[in-house]
Coordinates of C-alpha atoms and ligand atoms in Angstrom, one line a residue:
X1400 CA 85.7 282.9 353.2
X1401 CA 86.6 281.3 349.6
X1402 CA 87.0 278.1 348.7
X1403 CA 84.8 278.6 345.5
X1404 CA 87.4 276.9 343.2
X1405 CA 88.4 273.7 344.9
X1406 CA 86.8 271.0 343.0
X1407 CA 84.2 269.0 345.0
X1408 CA 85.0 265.7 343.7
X1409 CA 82.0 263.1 343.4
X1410 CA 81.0 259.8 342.9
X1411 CA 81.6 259.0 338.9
X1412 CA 85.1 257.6 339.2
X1413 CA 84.8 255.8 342.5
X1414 CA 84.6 252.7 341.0
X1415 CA 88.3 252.7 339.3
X1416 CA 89.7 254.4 342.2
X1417 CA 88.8 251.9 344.4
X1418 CA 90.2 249.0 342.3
X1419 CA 93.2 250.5 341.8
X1420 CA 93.3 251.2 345.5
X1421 CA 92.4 247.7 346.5
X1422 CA 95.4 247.0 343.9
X1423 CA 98.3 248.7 345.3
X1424 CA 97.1 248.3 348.8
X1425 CA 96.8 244.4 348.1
X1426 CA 93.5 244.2 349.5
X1427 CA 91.3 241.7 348.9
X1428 CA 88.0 241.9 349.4
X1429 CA 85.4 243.8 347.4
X1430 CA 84.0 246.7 349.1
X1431 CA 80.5 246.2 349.1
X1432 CA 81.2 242.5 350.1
X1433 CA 82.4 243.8 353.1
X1434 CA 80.8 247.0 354.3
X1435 CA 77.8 246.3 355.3
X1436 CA 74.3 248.5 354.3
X1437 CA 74.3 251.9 353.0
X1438 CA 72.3 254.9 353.4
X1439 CA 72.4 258.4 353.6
X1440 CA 70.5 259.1 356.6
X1441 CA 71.2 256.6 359.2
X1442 CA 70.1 256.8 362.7
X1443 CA 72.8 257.3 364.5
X1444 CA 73.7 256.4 368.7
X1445 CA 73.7 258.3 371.1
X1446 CA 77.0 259.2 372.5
X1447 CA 78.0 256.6 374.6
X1448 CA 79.6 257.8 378.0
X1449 CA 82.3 255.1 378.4
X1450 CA 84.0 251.7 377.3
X1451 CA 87.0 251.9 374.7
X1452 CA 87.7 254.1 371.5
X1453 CA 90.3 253.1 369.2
X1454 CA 91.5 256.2 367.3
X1455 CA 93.7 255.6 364.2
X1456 CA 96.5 258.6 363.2
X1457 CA 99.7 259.4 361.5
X1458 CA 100.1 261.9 364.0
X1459 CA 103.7 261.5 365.6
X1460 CA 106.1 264.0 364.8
X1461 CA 106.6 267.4 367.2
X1462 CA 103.5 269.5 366.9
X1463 CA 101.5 267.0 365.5
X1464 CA 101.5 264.4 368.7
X1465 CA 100.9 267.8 371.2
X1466 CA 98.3 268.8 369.8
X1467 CA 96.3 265.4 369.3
X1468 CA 97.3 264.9 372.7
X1469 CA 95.7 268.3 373.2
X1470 CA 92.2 267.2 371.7
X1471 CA 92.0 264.0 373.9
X1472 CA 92.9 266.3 376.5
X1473 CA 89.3 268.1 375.8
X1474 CA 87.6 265.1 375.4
X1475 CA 88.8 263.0 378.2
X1476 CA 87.3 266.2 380.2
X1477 CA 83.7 265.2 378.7
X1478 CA 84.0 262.1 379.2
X1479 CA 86.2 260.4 381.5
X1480 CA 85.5 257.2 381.1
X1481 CA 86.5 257.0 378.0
X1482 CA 89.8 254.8 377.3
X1483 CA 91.2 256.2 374.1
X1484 CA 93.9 253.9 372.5
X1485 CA 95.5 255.4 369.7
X1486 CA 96.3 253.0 366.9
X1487 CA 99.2 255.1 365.1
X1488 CA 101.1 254.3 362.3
X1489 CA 104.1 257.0 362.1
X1490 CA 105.1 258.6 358.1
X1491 CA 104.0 261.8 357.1
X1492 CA 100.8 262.8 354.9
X1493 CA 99.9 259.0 355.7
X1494 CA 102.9 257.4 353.6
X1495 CA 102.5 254.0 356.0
X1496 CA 99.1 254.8 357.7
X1497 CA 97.2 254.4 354.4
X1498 CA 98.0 251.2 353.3
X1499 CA 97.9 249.6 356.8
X1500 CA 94.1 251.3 357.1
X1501 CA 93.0 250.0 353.6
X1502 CA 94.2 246.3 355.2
X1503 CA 92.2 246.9 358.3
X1504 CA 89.0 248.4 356.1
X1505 CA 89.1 245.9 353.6
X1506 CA 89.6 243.0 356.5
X1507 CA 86.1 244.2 358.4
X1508 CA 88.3 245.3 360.8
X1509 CA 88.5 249.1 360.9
X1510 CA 89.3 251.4 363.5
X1511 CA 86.7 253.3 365.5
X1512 CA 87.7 256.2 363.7
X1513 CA 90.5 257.5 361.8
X1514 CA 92.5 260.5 360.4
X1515 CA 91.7 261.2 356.5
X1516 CA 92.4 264.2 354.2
X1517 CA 89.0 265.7 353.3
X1518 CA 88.3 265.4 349.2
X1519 CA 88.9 262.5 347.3
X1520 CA 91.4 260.2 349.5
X1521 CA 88.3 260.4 352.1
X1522 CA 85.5 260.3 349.5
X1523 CA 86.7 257.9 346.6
X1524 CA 88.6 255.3 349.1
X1525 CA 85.7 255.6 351.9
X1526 CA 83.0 256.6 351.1
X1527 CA 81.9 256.2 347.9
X1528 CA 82.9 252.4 348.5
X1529 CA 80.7 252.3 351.0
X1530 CA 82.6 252.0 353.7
X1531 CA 81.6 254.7 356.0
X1532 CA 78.2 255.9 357.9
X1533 CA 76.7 258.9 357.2
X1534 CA 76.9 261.9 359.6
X1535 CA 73.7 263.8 358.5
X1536 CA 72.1 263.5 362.0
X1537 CA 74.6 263.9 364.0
X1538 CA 75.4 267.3 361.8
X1539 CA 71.4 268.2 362.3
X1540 CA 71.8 267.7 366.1
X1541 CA 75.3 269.7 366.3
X1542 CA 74.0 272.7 364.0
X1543 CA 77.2 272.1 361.9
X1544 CA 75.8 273.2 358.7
X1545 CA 76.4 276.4 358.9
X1546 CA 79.5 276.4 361.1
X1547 CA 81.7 274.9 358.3
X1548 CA 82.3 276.6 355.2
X1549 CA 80.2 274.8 352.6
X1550 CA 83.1 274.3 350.6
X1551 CA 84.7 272.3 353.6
X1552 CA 81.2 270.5 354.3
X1553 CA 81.8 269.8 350.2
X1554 CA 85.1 268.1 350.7
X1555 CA 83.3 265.2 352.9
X1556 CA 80.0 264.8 351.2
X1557 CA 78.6 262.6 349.0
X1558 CA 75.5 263.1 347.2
X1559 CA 74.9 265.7 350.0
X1560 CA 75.1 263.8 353.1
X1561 CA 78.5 264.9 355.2
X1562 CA 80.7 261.7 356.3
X1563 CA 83.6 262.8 358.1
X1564 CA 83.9 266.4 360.5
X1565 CA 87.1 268.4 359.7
X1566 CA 89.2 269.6 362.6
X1567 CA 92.0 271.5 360.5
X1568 CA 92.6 273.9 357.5
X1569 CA 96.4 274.1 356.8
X1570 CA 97.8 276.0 354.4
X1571 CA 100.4 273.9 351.9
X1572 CA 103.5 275.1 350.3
X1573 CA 104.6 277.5 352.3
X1574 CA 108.2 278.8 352.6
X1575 CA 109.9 278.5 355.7
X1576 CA 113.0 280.1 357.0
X1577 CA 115.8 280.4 359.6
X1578 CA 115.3 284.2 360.4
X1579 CA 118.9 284.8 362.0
X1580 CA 120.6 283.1 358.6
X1581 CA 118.7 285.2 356.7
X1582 CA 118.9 288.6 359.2
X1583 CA 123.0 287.7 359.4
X1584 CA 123.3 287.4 355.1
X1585 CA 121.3 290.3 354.6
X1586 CA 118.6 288.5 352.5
X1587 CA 115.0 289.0 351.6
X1588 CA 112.7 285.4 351.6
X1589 CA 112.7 284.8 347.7
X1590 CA 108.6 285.1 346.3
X1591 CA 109.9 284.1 342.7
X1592 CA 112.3 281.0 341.6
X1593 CA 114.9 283.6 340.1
X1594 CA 115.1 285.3 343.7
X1595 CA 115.2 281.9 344.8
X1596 CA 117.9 280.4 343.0
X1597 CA 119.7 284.5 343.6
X1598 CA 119.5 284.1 347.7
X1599 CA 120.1 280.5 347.1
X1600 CA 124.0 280.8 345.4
X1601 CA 124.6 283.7 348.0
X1602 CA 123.7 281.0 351.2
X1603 CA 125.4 278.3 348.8
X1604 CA 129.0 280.6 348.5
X1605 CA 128.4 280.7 352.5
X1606 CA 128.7 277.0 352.6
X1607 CA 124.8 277.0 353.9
X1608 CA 122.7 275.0 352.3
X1609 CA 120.0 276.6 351.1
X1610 CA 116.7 274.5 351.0
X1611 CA 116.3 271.5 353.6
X1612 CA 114.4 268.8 352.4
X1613 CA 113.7 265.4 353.8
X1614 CA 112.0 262.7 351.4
X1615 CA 112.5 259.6 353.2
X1616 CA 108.9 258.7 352.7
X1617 CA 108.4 260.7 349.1
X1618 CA 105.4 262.6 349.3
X1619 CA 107.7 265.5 350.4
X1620 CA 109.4 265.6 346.5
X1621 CA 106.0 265.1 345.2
X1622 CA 104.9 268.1 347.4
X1623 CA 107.8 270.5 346.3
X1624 CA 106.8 269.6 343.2
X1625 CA 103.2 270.8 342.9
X1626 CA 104.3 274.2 344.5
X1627 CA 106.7 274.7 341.8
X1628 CA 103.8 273.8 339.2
X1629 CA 101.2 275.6 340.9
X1630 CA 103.9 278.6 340.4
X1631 CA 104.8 277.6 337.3
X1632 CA 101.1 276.8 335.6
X1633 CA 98.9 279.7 338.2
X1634 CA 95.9 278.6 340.1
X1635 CA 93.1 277.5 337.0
X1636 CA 95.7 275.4 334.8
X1637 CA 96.9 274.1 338.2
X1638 CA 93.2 272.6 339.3
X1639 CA 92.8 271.4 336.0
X1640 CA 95.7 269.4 335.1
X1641 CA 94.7 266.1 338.2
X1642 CA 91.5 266.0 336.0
X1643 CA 92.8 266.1 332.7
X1644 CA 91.9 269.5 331.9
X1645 CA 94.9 270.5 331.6
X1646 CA 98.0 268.8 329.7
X1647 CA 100.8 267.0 331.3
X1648 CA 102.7 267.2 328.2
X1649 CA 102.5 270.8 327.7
X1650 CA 105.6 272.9 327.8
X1651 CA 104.8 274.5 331.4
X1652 CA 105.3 271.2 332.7
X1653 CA 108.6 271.0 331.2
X1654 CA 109.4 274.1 332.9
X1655 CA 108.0 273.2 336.0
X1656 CA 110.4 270.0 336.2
X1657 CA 113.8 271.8 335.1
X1658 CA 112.7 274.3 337.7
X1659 CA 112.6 271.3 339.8
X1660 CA 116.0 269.9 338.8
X1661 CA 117.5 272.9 339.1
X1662 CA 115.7 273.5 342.6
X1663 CA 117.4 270.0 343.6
X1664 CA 121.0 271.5 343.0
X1665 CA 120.0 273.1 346.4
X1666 CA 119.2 270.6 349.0
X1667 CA 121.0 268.8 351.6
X1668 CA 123.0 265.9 350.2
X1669 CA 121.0 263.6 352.6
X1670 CA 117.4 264.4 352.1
X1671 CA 116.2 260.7 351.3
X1672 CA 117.4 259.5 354.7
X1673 CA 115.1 262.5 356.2
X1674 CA 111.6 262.8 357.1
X1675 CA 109.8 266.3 356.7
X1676 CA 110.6 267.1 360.8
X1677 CA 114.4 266.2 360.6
X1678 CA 114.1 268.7 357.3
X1679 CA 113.0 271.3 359.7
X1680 CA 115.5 270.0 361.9
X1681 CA 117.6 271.2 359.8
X1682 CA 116.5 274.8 359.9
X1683 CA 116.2 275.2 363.0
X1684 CA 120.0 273.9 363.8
X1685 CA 121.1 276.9 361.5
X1686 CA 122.5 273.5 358.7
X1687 CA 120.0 274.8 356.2
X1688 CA 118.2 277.9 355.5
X1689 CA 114.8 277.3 354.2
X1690 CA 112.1 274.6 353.8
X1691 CA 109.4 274.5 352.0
X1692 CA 106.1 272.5 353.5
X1693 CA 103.0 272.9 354.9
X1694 CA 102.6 274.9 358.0
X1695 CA 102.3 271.1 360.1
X1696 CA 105.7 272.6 360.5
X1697 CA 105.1 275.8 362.5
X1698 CA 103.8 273.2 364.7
X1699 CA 106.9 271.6 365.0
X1700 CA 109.0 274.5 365.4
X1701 CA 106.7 276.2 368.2
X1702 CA 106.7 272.3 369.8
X1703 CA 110.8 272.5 370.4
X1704 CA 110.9 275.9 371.0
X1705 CA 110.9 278.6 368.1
X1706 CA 108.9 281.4 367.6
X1707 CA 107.1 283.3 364.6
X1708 CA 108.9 286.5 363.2
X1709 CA 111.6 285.9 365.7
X1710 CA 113.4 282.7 365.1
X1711 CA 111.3 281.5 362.3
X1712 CA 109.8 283.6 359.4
X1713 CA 107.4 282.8 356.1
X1714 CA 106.0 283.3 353.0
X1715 CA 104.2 281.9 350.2
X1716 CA 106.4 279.4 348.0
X1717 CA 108.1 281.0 345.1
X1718 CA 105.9 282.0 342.9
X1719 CA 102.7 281.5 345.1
X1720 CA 101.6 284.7 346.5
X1721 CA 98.0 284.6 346.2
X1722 CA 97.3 280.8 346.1
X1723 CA 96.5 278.5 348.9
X1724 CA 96.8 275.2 349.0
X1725 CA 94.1 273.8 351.1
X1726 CA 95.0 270.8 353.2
X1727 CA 92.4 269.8 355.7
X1728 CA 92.1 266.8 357.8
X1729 CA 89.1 265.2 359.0
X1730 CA 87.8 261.5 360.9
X1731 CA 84.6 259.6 360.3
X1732 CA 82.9 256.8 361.1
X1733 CA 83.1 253.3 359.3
X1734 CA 80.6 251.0 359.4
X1735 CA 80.9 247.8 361.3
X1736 CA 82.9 249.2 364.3
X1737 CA 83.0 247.9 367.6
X1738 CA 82.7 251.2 369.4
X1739 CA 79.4 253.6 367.4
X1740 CA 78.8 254.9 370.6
X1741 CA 82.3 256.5 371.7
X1742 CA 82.7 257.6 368.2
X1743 CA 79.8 259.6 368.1
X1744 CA 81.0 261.0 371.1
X1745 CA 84.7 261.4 369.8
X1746 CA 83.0 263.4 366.3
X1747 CA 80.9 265.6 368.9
X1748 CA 83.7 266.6 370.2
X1749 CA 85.9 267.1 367.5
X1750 CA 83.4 268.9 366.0
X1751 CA 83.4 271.4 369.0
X1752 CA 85.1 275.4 369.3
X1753 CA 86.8 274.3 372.7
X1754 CA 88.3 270.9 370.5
X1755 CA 89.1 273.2 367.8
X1756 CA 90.5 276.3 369.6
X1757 CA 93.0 273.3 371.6
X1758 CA 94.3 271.7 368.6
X1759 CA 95.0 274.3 365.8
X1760 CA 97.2 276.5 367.5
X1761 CA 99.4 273.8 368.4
X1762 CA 99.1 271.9 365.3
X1763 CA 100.3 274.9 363.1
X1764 CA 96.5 274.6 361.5
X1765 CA 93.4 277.5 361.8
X1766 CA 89.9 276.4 362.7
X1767 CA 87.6 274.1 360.2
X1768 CA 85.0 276.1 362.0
X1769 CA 84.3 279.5 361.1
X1770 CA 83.7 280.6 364.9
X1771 CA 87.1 280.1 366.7
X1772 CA 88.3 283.5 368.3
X1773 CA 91.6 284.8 366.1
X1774 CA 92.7 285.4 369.3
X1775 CA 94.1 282.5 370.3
X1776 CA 96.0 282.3 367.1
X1777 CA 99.7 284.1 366.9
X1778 CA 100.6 286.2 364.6
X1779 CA 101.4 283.4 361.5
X1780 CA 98.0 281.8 361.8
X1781 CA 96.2 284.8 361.7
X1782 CA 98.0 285.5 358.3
X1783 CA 96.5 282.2 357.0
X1784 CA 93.4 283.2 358.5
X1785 CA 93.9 286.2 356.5
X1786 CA 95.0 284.2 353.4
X1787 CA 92.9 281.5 353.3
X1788 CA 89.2 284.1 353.1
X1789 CA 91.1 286.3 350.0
X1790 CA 93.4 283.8 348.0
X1791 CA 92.6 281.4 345.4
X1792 CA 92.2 277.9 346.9
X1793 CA 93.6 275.0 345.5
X1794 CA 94.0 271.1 346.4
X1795 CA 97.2 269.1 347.1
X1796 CA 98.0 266.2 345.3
X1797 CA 101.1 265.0 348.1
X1798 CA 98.0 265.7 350.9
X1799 CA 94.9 264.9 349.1
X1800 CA 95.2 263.9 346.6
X1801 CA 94.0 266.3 344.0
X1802 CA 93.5 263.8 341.5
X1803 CA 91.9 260.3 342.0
X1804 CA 93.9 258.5 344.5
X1805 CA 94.7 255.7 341.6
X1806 CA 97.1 258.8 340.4
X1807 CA 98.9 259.4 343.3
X1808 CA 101.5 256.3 343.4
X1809 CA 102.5 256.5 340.3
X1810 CA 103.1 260.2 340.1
X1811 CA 104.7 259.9 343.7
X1812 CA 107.1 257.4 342.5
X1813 CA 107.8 259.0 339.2
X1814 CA 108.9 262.3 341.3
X1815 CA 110.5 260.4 343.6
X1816 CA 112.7 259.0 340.8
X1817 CA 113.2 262.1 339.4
X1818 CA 115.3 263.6 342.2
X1819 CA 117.6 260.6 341.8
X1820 CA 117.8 260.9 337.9
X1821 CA 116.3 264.5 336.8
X1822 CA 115.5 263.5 333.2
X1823 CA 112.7 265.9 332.4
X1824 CA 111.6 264.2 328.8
X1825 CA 111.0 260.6 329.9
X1826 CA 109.2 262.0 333.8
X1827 CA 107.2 264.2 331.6
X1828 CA 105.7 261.0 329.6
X1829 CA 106.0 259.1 332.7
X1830 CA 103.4 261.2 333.9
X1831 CA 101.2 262.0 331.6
X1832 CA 101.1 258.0 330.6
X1833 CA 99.9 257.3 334.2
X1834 CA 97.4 260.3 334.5
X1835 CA 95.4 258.6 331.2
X1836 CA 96.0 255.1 332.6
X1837 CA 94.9 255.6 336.0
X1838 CA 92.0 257.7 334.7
X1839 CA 92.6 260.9 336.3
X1840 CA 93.0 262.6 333.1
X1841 CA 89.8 261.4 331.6
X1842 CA 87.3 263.1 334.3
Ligands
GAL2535 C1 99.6 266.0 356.2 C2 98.5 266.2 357.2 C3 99.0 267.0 358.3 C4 100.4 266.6 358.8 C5 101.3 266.3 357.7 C6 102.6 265.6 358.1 O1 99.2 265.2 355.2 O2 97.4 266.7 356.7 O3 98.1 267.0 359.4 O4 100.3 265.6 359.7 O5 100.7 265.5 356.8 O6 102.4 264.4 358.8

């Protein structure tokens, strides 16, 4: 297992992030104000064995919904008398969930517990604000320590006390593709841009389109984009650039966005009216070809019907082979909750191989845990298992975010206006104006 290079991002910034946060979230009150006492080594309660349990998820589209439903499944075998209401908020990667969670936190009125990306949207919008309890004992009591690896336990800690337990690794930028388009044209998945733009004109000349994409709710452009400037920069320059260690105005970046533009030539005329499933909707209706997203969307396929290496295939995102963007989704526990008891009981299980070994194969994830049996993974999940313990592992911005969240909504919308009106130049400034405003780039 590797996950040596993904940066575990900690406390310094937490401060900006959080105001910038509260900012475009429209929140009002201050964070400490509001949350309660901290600590790092709480008692916690016992699991409670039954009353309500609000859970809080984007988790709607096919493959996503089955296999949350698959968790409470587990759990509701534990403990029946458990009433789970699920408070969901439908948009991929969070696009609406966010800001109607950041209402509810900064209100005093959050969830029991709720879906987060490990790294800094948990840990510099949660936690270092205060506004989560600490899961040291309940780690101690599970023996989790070593059934996560550290660089996972890393992504939800703060000052070395865990906060959140992950359920998911996903794998990011991936290349998806309809396998009968490509079997029927006689074409090879593309693992560079110039393949890519090759098999694309042949598909184009076909009247296929070549790449489905759906960016209804933007993230999605913002995620092609880093997989064409992880491909464009490689893996170090790539972790570098969210912190300022690299420069947005350097001329990879200009590369990276023509490729982009270019890339954009390809894809369905109506992608903005799309969301990432009706994309894959897309592919699987033989309209478009490929898609390239994170593997949320073997889930989807597998949920209406498809199978891997027979209707579907895959491969890294042009230009990726080797790299893996890490994606991994986790819930904690805020403070001032109505239900500690049922949460605890909701982590415990969550935190569980039989939870784990439920919801990953459905979700299009692998185990957070290390001790899930391959076996009950097919044939593509094995090949993240695979990828994920030899490739280098980087973060997401679109499902992270790599940088400080403060970053992410201007760089989203600057991306997202970039597909309507590809002028590299003034994106390129765009960007790099926000990264030093936002303070990403000066970490
Ligand atoms: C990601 C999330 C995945 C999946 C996807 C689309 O950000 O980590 O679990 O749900 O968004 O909604």
């Amino acid at each position: 297992m590797n996950f040596r290079n993904v940066p575990a991002r900690m406390g310094a910034l937490a401060a900006v992030a959080a105001i910038a946060f509260s900012a475009c979230t429209g929140g009002g009150a201050s964070p400490s104000a509001s949350a309660g006492a901290s600590g790092a080594t709480g008692t916690l309660p016992s699991p409670a064995s039954s009353g309500n349990l609000e859970i809080f998820s984007y988790w709607t589209a096919g493959g996503e919904a089955q296999a949350l439903a698959a968790v409470e499944k587990v759990f509701n075998e534990q403990y029946p008398n458990i009433k789970i209401t699920n408070a969901v908020v439908a948009g991929g990667a969070g696009s609406n969930a966010n800001a109607v969670l950041a209402q509810r936190m900064q209100a005093n009125n959050p969830p029991d517990t709720f879906q987060i990306h490990g790294g800094a949207e948990l840990l510099d919008n949660w936690v270092n604000t205060n506004y989560m309890q600490p899961l040291t004992q309940l780690y101690q009591q599970q023996g989790w320590m070593d059934k996560f690896p550290k660089q996972l336990i890393d992504l939800v800690s703060h000052n070395g006390a865990p906060y959140a337990v992950p359920l998911d690794v996903h794998r990011n930028g991936v290349l998806w593709y309809n396998k009968a388009i490509f079997t029927q044209n006689n074409l090879q998945p593309p693992t560079t841009w110039d393949q890519f733009f090759q098999v694309a004109d042949q598909l184009k000349a076909k009247g296929i389109t070549p790449l489905a994409l759906g960016d209804k709710d933007q993230w999605e452009s913002l995620q092609l984009f880093e997989d064409i400037l992880l491909s464009t920069l490689g893996p170090a320059d790539y972790r570098s650039i969210w912190t300022g260690g690299f420069s947005w105005t350097d001329p990879k970046v200009t590369q990276a966005l023509q490729t982009m533009s270019k890339v954009i030539g390809y894809v369905n005329n109506d992608h903005a009216t799309l969301t990432w499933d009706q994309a894959d909707g897309l592919v699987m209706q033989g309209k478009a070809a490929m898609n390239i997203m994170g593997d949320w969307a073997k889930g989807y396929f597998e949920a209406n019907g498809w199978k891997p290496n027979q209707d579907f295939g895959w491969a890294p995102a042009p230009g990726t082979t080797g790299d893996f963007i890490v994606v991994t989704d986790t819930f904690g526990m805020p403070k001032n909750i109505k239900d500690p008891g049922q949460t605890i009981a909701w982590l415990q299980t969550l935190g569980s191989v039989k939870a784990q070994e439920a919801f990953n194969p459905i979700k299009g994830s692998v185990c957070a845990r290390l001790d899930c049996s391959p076996s009950v993974f097919d044939a593509y999940s094995q090949s993240s298992m695979q990828d994920f313990a030899k490739d280098q592992l980087v973060p997401s911005e679109a499902n992270g975010p790599a940088s400080i969240p403060a970053f992410l909504t201007p760089i989203t919308t600057a991306i997202a206006q970039f597909v309507n009106d590809p002028n590299v130049q003034s994106t390129q400034s765009t960007i790099a104006a926000a990264c030093k405003s936002s303070g990403a780039c000066s970490q």
